PDB file of C-alpha atoms in Angstrom:
ATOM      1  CA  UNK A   1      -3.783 -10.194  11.499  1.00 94.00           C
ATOM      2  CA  UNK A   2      -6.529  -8.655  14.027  1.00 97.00           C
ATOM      3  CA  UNK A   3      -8.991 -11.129  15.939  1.00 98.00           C
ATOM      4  CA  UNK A   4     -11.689 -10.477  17.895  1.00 98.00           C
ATOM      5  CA  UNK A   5     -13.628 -12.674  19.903  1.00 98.00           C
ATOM      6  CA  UNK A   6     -16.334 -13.442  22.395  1.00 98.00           C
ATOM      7  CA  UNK A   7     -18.136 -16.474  24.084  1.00 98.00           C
ATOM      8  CA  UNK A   8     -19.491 -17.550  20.003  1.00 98.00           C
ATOM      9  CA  UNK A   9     -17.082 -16.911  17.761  1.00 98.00           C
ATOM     10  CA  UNK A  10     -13.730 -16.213  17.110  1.00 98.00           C
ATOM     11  CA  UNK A  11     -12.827 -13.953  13.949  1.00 98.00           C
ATOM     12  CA  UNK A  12      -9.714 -13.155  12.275  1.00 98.00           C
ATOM     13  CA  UNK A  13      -9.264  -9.893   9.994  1.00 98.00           C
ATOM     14  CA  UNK A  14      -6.248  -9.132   7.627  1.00 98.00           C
ATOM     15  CA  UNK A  15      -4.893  -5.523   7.472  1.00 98.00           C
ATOM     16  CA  UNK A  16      -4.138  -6.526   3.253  1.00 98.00           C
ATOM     17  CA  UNK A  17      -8.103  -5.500   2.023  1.00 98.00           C
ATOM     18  CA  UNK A  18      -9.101  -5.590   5.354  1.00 98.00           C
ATOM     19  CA  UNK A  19     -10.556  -9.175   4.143  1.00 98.00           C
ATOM     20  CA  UNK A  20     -12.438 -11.564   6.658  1.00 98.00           C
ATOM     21  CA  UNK A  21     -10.027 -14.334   7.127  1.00 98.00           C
ATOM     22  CA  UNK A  22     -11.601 -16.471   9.845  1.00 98.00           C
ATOM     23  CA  UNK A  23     -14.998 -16.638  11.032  1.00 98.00           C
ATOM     24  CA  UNK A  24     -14.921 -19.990  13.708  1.00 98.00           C
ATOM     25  CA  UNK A  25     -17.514 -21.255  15.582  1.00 98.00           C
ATOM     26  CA  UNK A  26     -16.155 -22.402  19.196  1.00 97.00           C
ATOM     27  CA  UNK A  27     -19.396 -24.194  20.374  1.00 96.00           C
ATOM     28  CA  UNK A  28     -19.124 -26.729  16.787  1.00 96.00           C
ATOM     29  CA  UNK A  29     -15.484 -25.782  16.322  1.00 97.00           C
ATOM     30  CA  UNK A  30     -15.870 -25.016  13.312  1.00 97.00           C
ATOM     31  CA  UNK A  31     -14.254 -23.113  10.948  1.00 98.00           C
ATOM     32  CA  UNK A  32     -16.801 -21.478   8.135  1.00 98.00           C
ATOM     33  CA  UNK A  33     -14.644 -19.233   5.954  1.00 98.00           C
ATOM     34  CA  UNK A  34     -12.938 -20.454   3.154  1.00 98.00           C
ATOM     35  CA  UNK A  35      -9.084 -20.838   3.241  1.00 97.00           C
ATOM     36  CA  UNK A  36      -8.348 -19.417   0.434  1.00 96.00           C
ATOM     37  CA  UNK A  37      -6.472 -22.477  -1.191  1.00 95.00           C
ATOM     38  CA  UNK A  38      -4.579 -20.594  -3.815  1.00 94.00           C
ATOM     39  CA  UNK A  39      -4.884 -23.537  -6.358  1.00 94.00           C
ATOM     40  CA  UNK A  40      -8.897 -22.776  -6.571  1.00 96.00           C
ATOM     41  CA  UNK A  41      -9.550 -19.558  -5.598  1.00 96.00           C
ATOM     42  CA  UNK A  42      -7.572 -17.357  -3.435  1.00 97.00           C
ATOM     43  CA  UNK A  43      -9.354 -14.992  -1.421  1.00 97.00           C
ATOM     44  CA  UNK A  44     -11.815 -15.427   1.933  1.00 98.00           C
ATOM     45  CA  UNK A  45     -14.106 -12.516   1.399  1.00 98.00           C
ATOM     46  CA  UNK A  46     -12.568  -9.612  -0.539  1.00 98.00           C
ATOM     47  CA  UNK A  47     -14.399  -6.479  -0.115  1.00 98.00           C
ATOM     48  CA  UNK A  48     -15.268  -4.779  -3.399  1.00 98.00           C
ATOM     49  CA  UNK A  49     -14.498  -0.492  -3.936  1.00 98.00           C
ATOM     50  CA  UNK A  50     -14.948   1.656  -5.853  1.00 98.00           C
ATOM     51  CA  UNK A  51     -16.283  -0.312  -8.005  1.00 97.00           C
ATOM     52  CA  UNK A  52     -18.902  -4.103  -8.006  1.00 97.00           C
ATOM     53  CA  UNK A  53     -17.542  -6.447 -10.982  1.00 95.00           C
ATOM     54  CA  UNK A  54     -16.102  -5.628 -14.568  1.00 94.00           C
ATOM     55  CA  UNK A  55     -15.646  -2.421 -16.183  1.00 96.00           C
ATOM     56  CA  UNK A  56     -15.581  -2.500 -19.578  1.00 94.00           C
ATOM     57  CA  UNK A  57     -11.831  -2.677 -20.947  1.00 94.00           C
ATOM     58  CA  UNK A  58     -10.970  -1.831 -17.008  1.00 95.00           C
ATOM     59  CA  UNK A  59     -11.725   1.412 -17.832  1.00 95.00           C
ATOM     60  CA  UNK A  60     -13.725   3.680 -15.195  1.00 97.00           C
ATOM     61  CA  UNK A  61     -14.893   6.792 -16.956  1.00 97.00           C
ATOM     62  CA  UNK A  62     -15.284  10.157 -14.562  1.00 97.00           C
ATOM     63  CA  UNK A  63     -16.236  13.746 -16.042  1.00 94.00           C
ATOM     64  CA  UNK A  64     -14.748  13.004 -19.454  1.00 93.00           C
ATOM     65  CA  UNK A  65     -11.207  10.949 -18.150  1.00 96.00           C
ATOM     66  CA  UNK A  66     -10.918   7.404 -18.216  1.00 96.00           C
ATOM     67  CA  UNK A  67      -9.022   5.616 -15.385  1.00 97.00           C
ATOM     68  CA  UNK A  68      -7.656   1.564 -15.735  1.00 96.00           C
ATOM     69  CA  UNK A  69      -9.390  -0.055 -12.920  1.00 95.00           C
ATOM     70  CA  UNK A  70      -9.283  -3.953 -11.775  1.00 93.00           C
ATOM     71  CA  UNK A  71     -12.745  -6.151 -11.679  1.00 93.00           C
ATOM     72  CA  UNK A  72     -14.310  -5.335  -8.309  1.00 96.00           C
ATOM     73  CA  UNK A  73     -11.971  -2.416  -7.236  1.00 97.00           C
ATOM     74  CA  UNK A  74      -8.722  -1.621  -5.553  1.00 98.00           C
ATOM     75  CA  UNK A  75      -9.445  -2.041  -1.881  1.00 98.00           C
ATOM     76  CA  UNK A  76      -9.087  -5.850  -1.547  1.00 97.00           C
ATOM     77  CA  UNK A  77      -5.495  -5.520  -3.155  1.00 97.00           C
ATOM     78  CA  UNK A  78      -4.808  -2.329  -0.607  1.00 98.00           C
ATOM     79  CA  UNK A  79      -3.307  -2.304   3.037  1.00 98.00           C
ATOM     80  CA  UNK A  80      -5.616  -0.782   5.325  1.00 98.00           C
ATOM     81  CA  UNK A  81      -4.621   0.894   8.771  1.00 98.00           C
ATOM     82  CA  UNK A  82      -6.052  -0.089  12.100  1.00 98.00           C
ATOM     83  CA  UNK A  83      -7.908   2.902  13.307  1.00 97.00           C
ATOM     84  CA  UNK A  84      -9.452   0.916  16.218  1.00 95.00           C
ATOM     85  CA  UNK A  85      -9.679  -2.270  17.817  1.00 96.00           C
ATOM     86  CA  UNK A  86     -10.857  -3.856  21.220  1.00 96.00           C
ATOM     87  CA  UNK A  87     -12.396  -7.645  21.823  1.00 96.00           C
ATOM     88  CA  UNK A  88     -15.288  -6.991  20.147  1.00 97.00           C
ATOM     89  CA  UNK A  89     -14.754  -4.328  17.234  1.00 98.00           C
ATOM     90  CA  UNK A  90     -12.227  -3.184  14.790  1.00 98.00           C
ATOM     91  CA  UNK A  91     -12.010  -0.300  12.533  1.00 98.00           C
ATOM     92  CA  UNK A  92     -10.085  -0.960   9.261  1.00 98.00           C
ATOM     93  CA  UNK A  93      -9.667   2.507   6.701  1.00 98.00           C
ATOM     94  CA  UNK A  94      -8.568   3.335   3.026  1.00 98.00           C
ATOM     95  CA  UNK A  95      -7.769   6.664   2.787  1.00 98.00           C
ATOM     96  CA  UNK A  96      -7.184   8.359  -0.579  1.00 98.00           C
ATOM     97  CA  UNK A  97      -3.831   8.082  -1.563  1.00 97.00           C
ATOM     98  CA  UNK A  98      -1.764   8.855  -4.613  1.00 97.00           C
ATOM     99  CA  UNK A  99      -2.296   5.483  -5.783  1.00 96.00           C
ATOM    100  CA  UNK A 100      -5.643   5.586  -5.614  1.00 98.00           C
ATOM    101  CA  UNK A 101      -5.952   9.045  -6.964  1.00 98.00           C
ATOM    102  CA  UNK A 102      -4.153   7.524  -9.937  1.00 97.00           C
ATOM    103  CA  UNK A 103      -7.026   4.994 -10.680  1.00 97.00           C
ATOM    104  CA  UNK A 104      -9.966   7.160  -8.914  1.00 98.00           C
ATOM    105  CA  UNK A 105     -10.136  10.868  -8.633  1.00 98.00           C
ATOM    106  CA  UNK A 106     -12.379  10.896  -5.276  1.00 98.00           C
ATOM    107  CA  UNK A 107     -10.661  11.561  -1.741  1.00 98.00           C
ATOM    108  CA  UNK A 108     -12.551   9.659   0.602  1.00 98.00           C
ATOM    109  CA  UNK A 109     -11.966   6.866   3.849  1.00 98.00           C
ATOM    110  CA  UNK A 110     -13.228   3.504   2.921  1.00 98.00           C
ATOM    111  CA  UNK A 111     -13.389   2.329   6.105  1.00 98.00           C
ATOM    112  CA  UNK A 112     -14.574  -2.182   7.254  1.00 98.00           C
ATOM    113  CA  UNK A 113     -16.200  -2.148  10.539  1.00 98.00           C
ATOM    114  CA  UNK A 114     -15.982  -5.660  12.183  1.00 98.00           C
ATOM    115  CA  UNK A 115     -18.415  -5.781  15.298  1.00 98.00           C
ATOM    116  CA  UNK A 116     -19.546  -9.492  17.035  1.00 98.00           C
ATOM    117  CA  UNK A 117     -23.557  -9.287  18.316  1.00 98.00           C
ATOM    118  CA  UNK A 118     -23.153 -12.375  20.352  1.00 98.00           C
ATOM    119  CA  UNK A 119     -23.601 -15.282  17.688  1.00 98.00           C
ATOM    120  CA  UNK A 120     -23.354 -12.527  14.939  1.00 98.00           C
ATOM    121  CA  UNK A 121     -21.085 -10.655  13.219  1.00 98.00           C
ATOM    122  CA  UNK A 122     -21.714  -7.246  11.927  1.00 98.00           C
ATOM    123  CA  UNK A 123     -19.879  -6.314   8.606  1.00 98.00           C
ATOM    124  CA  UNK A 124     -19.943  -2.395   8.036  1.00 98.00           C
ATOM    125  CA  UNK A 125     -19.103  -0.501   4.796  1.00 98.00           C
ATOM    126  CA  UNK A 126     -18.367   3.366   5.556  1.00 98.00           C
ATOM    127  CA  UNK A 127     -17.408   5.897   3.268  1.00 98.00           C
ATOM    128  CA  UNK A 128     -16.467   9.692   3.645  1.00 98.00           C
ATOM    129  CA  UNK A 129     -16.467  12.494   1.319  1.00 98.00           C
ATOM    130  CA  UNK A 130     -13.226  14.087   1.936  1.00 98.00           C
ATOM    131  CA  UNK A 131     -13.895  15.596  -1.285  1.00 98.00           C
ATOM    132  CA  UNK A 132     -15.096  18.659  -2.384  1.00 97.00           C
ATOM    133  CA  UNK A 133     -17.117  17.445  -5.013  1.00 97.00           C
ATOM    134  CA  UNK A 134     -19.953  14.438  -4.786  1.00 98.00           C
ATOM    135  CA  UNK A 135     -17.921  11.097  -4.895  1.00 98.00           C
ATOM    136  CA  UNK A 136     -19.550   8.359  -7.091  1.00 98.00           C
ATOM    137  CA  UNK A 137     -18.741   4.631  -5.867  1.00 98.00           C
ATOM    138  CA  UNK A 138     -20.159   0.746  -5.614  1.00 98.00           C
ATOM    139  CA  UNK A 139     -19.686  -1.677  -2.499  1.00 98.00           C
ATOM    140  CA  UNK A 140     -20.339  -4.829  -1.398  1.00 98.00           C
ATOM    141  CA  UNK A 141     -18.884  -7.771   0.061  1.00 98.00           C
ATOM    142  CA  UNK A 142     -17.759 -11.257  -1.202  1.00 98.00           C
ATOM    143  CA  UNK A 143     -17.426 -13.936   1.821  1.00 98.00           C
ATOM    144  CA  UNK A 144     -16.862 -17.549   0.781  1.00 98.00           C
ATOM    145  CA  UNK A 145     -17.866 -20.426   3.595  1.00 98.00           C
ATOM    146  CA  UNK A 146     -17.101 -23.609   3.213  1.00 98.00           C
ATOM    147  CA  UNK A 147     -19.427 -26.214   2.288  1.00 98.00           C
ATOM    148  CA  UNK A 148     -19.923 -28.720   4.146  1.00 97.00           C
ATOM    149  CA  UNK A 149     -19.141 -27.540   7.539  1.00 97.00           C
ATOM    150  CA  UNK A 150     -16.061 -29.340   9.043  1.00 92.00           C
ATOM    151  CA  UNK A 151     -16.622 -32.540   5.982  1.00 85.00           C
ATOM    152  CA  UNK A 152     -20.155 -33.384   7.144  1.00 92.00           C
ATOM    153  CA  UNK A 153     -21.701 -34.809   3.943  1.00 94.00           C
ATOM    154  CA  UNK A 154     -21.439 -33.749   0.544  1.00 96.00           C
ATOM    155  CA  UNK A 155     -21.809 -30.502  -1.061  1.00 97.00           C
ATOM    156  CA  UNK A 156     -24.908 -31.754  -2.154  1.00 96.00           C
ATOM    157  CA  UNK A 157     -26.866 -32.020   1.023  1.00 97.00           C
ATOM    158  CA  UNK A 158     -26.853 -28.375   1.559  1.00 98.00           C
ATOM    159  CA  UNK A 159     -29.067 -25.582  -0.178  1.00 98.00           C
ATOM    160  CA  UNK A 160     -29.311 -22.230   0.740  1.00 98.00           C
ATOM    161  CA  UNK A 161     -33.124 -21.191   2.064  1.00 98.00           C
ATOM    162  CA  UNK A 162     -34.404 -17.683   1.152  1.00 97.00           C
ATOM    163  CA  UNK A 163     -36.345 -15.571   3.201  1.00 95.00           C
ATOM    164  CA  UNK A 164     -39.488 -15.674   1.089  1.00 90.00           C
ATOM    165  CA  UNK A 165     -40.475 -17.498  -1.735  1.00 90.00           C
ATOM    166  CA  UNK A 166     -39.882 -15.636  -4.943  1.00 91.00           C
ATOM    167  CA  UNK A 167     -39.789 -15.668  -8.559  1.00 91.00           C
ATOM    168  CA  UNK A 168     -35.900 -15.184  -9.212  1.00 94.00           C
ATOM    169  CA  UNK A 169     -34.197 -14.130 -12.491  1.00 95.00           C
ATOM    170  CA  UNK A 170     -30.840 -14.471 -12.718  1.00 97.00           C
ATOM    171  CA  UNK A 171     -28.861 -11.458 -15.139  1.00 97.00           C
ATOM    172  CA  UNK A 172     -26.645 -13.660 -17.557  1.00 96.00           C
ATOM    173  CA  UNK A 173     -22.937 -12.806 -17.839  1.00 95.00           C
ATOM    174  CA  UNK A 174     -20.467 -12.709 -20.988  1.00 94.00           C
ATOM    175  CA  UNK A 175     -17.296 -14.638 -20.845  1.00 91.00           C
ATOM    176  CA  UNK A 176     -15.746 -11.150 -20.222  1.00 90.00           C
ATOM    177  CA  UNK A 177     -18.407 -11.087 -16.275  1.00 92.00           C
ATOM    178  CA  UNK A 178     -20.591  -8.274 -18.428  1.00 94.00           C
ATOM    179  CA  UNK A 179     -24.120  -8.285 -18.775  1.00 95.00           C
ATOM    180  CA  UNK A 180     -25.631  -9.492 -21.803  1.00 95.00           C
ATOM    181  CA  UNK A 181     -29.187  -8.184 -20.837  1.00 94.00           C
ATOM    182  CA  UNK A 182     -30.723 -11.962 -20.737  1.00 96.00           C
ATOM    183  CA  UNK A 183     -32.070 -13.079 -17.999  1.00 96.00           C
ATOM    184  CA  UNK A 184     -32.927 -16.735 -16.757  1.00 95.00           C
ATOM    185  CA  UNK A 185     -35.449 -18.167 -14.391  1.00 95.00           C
ATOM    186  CA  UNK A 186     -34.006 -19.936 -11.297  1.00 94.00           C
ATOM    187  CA  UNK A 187     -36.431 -22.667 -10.212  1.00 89.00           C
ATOM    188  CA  UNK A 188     -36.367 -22.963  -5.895  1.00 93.00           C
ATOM    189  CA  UNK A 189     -37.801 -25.947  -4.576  1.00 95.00           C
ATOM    190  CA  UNK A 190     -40.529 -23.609  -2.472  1.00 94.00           C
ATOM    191  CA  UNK A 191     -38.136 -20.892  -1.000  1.00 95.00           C
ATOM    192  CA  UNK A 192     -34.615 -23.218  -0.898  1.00 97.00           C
ATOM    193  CA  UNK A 193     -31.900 -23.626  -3.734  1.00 97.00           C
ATOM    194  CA  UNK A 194     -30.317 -26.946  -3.992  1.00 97.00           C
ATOM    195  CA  UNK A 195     -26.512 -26.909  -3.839  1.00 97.00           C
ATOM    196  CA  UNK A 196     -25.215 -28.337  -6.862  1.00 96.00           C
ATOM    197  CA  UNK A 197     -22.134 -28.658  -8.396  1.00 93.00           C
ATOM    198  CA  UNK A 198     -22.683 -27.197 -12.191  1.00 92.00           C
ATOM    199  CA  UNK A 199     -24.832 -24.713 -10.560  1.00 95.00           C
ATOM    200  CA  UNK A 200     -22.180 -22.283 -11.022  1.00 95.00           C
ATOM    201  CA  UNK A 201     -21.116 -23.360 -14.608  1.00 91.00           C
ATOM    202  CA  UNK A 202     -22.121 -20.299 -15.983  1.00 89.00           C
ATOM    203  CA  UNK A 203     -20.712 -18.381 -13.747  1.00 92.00           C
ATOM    204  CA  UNK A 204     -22.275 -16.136 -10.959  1.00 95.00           C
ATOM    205  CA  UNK A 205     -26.115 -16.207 -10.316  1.00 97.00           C
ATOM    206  CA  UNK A 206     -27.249 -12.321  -9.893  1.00 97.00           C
ATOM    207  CA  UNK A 207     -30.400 -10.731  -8.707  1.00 97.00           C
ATOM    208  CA  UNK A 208     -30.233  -7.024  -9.547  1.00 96.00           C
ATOM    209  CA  UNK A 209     -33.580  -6.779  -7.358  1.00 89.00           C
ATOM    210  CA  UNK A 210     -34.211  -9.411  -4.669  1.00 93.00           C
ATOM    211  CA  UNK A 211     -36.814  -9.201  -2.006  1.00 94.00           C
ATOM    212  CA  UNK A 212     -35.044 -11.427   0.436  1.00 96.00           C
ATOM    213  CA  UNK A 213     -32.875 -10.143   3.117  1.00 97.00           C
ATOM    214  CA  UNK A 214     -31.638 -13.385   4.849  1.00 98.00           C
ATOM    215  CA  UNK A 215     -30.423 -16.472   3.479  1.00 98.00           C
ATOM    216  CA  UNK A 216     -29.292 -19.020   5.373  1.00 98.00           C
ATOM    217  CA  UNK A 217     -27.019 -21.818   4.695  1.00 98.00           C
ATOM    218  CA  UNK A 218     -28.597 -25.353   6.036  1.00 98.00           C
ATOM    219  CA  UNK A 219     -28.163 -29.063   5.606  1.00 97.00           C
ATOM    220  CA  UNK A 220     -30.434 -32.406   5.538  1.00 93.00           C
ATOM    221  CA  UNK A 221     -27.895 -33.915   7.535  1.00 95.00           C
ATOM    222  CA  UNK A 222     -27.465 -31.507  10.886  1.00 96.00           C
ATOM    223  CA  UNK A 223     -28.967 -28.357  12.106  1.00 95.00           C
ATOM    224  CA  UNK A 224     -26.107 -25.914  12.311  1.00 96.00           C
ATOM    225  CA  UNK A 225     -26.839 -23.099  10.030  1.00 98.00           C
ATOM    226  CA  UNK A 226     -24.979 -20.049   8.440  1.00 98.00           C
ATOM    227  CA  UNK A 227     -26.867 -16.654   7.560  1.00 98.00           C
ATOM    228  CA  UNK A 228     -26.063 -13.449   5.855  1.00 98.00           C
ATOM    229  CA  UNK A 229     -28.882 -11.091   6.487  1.00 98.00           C
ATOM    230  CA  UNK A 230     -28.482  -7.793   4.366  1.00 98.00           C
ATOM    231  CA  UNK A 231     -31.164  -5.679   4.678  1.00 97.00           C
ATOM    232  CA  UNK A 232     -29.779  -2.608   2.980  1.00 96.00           C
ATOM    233  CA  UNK A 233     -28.835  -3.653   0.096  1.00 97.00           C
ATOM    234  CA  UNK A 234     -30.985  -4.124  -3.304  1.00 96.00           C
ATOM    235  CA  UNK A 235     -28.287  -6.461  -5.163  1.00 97.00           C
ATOM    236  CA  UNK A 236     -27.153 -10.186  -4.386  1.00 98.00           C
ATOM    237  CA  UNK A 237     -24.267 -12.450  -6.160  1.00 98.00           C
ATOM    238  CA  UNK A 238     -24.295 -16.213  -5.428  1.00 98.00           C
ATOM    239  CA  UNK A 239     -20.936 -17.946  -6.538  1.00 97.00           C
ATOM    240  CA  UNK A 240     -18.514 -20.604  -6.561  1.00 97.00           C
ATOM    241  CA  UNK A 241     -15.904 -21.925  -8.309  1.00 94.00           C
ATOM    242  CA  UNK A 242     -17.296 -25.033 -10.020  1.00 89.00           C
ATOM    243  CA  UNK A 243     -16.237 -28.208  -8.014  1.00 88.00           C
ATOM    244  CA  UNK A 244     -15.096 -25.883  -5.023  1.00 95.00           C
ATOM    245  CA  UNK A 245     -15.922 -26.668  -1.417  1.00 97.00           C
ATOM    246  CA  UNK A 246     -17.577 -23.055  -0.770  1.00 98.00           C
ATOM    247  CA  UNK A 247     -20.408 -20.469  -1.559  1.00 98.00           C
ATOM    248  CA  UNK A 248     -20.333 -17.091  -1.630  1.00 98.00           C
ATOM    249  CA  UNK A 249     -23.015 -15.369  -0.826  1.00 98.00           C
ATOM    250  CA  UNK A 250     -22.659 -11.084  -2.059  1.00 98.00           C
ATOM    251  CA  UNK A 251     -24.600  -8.702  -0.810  1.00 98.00           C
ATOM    252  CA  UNK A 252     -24.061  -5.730  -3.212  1.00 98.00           C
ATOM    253  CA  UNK A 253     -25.059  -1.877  -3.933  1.00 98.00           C
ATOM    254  CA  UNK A 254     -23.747  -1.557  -7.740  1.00 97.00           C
ATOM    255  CA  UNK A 255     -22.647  -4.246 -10.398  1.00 96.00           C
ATOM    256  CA  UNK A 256     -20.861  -5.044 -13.185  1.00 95.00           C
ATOM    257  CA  UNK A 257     -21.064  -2.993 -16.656  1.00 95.00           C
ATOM    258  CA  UNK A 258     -23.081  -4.219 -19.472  1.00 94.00           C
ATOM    259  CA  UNK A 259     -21.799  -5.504 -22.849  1.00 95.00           C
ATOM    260  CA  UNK A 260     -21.088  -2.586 -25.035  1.00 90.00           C
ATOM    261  CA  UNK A 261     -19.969   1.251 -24.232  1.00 80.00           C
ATOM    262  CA  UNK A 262     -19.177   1.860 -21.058  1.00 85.00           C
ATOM    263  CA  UNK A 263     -20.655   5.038 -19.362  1.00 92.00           C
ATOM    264  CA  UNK A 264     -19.206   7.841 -16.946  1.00 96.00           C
ATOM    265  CA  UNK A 265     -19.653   6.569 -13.589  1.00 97.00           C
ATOM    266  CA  UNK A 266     -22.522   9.279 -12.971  1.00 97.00           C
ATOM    267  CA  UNK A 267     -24.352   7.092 -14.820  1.00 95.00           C
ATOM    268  CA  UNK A 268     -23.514   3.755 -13.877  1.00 94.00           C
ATOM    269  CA  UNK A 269     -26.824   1.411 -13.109  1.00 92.00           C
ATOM    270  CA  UNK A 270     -27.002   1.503  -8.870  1.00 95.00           C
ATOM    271  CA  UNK A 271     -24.412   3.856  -8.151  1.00 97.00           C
ATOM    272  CA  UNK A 272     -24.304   4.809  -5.190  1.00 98.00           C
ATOM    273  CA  UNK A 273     -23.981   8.783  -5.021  1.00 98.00           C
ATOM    274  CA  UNK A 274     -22.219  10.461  -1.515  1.00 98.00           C
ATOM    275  CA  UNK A 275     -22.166  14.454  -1.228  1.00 98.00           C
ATOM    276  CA  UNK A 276     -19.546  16.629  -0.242  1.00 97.00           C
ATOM    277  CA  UNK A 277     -19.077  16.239   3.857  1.00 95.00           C
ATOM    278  CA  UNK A 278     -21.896  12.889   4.075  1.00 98.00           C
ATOM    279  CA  UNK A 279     -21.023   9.910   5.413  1.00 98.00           C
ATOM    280  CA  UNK A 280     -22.526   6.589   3.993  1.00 98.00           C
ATOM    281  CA  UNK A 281     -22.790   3.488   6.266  1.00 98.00           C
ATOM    282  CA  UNK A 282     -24.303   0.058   4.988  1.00 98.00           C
ATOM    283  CA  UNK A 283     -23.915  -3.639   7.322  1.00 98.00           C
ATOM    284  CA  UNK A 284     -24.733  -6.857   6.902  1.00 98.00           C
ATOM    285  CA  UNK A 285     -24.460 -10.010   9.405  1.00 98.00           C
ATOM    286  CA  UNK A 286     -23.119 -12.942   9.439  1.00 98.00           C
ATOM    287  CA  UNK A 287     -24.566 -14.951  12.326  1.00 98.00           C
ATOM    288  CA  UNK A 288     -24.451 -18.716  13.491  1.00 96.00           C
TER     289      UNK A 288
END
């Protein structure tokens, strides 16, 4: 385990996916990740490479070979390596292996980039070409924070408030986490979403093209707040286990396959696309 820390917050890393474990807020202490209790859902915030969601049979298909490949990648199951680390920052890599090889034929560094901004922390994706070919790959994170904060009230006296008031359509799901190509509206009461607890009962709500870049987690009860502001990427998941004390809120680049015939991954919906010897970089913040 790796912490950093400042005057704000204290956070707590794992080397195993290099997975947010603790985010705490000292002022409130308060702790607003999710504990992974392994009898509802056992992660904190897995970060998802090479891939966003399902592939169809878990199979990834590159220049005419298919590859078995778990929902949402390998690197939250993977040990990273510590490539730095002070107070304030740490550097956590994935480097191409022969496991990975195995499952994806890319060499790359997938590398997490914790920084705290004073009452924010920055979340970093990086990836490499080590390759001598363009690499084809999907990111994005999946934090879970508790809801309430610390037991005050019910998980019903929180919503999450959007940046703008939009018209949202939410991509529907198969049992199997593939899109079905429906969509469904998802009513806001002016630019907030009321917490709810069947509002998951479907599964995930996704919004393949959102025009907010900040939500923020708030209460009719207190004033402490949680935001994720994402403003580079064009894909959001909102999630929780029905009846769980969280919600995770995903910013993405890529998603899951549709129902039907998967395609090579050079033609994957929001792929993201990294020449030979570039260097991609995409944060987001978590801030109290």
């Amino acid at each position: 385990m790796i912490t950093i820390e400042n005057e704000y917050l204290k956070v707590s890393i794992t080397t195993k996916g290099a997975q947010l474990a603790s985010l705490y807020n000292k002022a409130t202490q308060t702790e607003h990740m999710w504990q992974a209790n392994a009898d509802i859902w056992p992660w904190h915030a897995p970060n998802l490479f090479p891939v966003v969601g399902g592939l169809v049979n878990n199979q990834l298909h590159v220049d005419g070979n298919s590859y078995t490949l778990p929902r949402h990648g390998f690197a939250r199951q993977s040990e990273f390596t510590v490539a730095e680390a002070d107070h304030e920052h740490a550097v956590l890599d994935l480097t191409s292996n022969h496991d990975t090889l195995d499952v994806y034929p890319y060499h790359f560094s997938f590398q997490v980039l914790y920084t705290l901004i004073e009452n924010a922390l920055r979340v970093t994706y990086k990836v490499i070409n080590q390759d001598t070919k363009t690499i084809y790959f999907s990111v994005g994170g999946h934090p879970a924070f508790n809801v309430p904060f610390k037991g005050k009230g019910r998980y019903e006296d929180y919503h999450l408030e959007f940046e703008s008031t939009e018209k949202l359509e939410s991509h529907l799901l198969s049992a199997d986490g593939f899109f079905t190509g429906e969509t469904r509206p998802i009513e806001l009461d002016g630019n907030k979403l009321h917490l709810t607890r069947d509002l998951f009962k479907d599964d995930a709500l996704v919004f393949k093209d959102i025009k907010s870049k900040l939500i923020t987690i708030k209460s009719t009860l207190h004033n402490e707040t949680l935001s994720v502001e994402f403003p580079y990427y064009k894909h959001l998941g909102i999630w929780a286990k029905p009846g769980a004390d969280f919600v995770c809120i995903e910013p993405w680049l890529g998603y899951a396959d549709a129902v039907g015939e998967p395609v090579d991954i050079s033609h994957k919906p929001a792929i993201q696309k990294l020449d030979k010897g570039h260097v991609f970089e995409a944060p987001y913040y978590i801030s109290i």
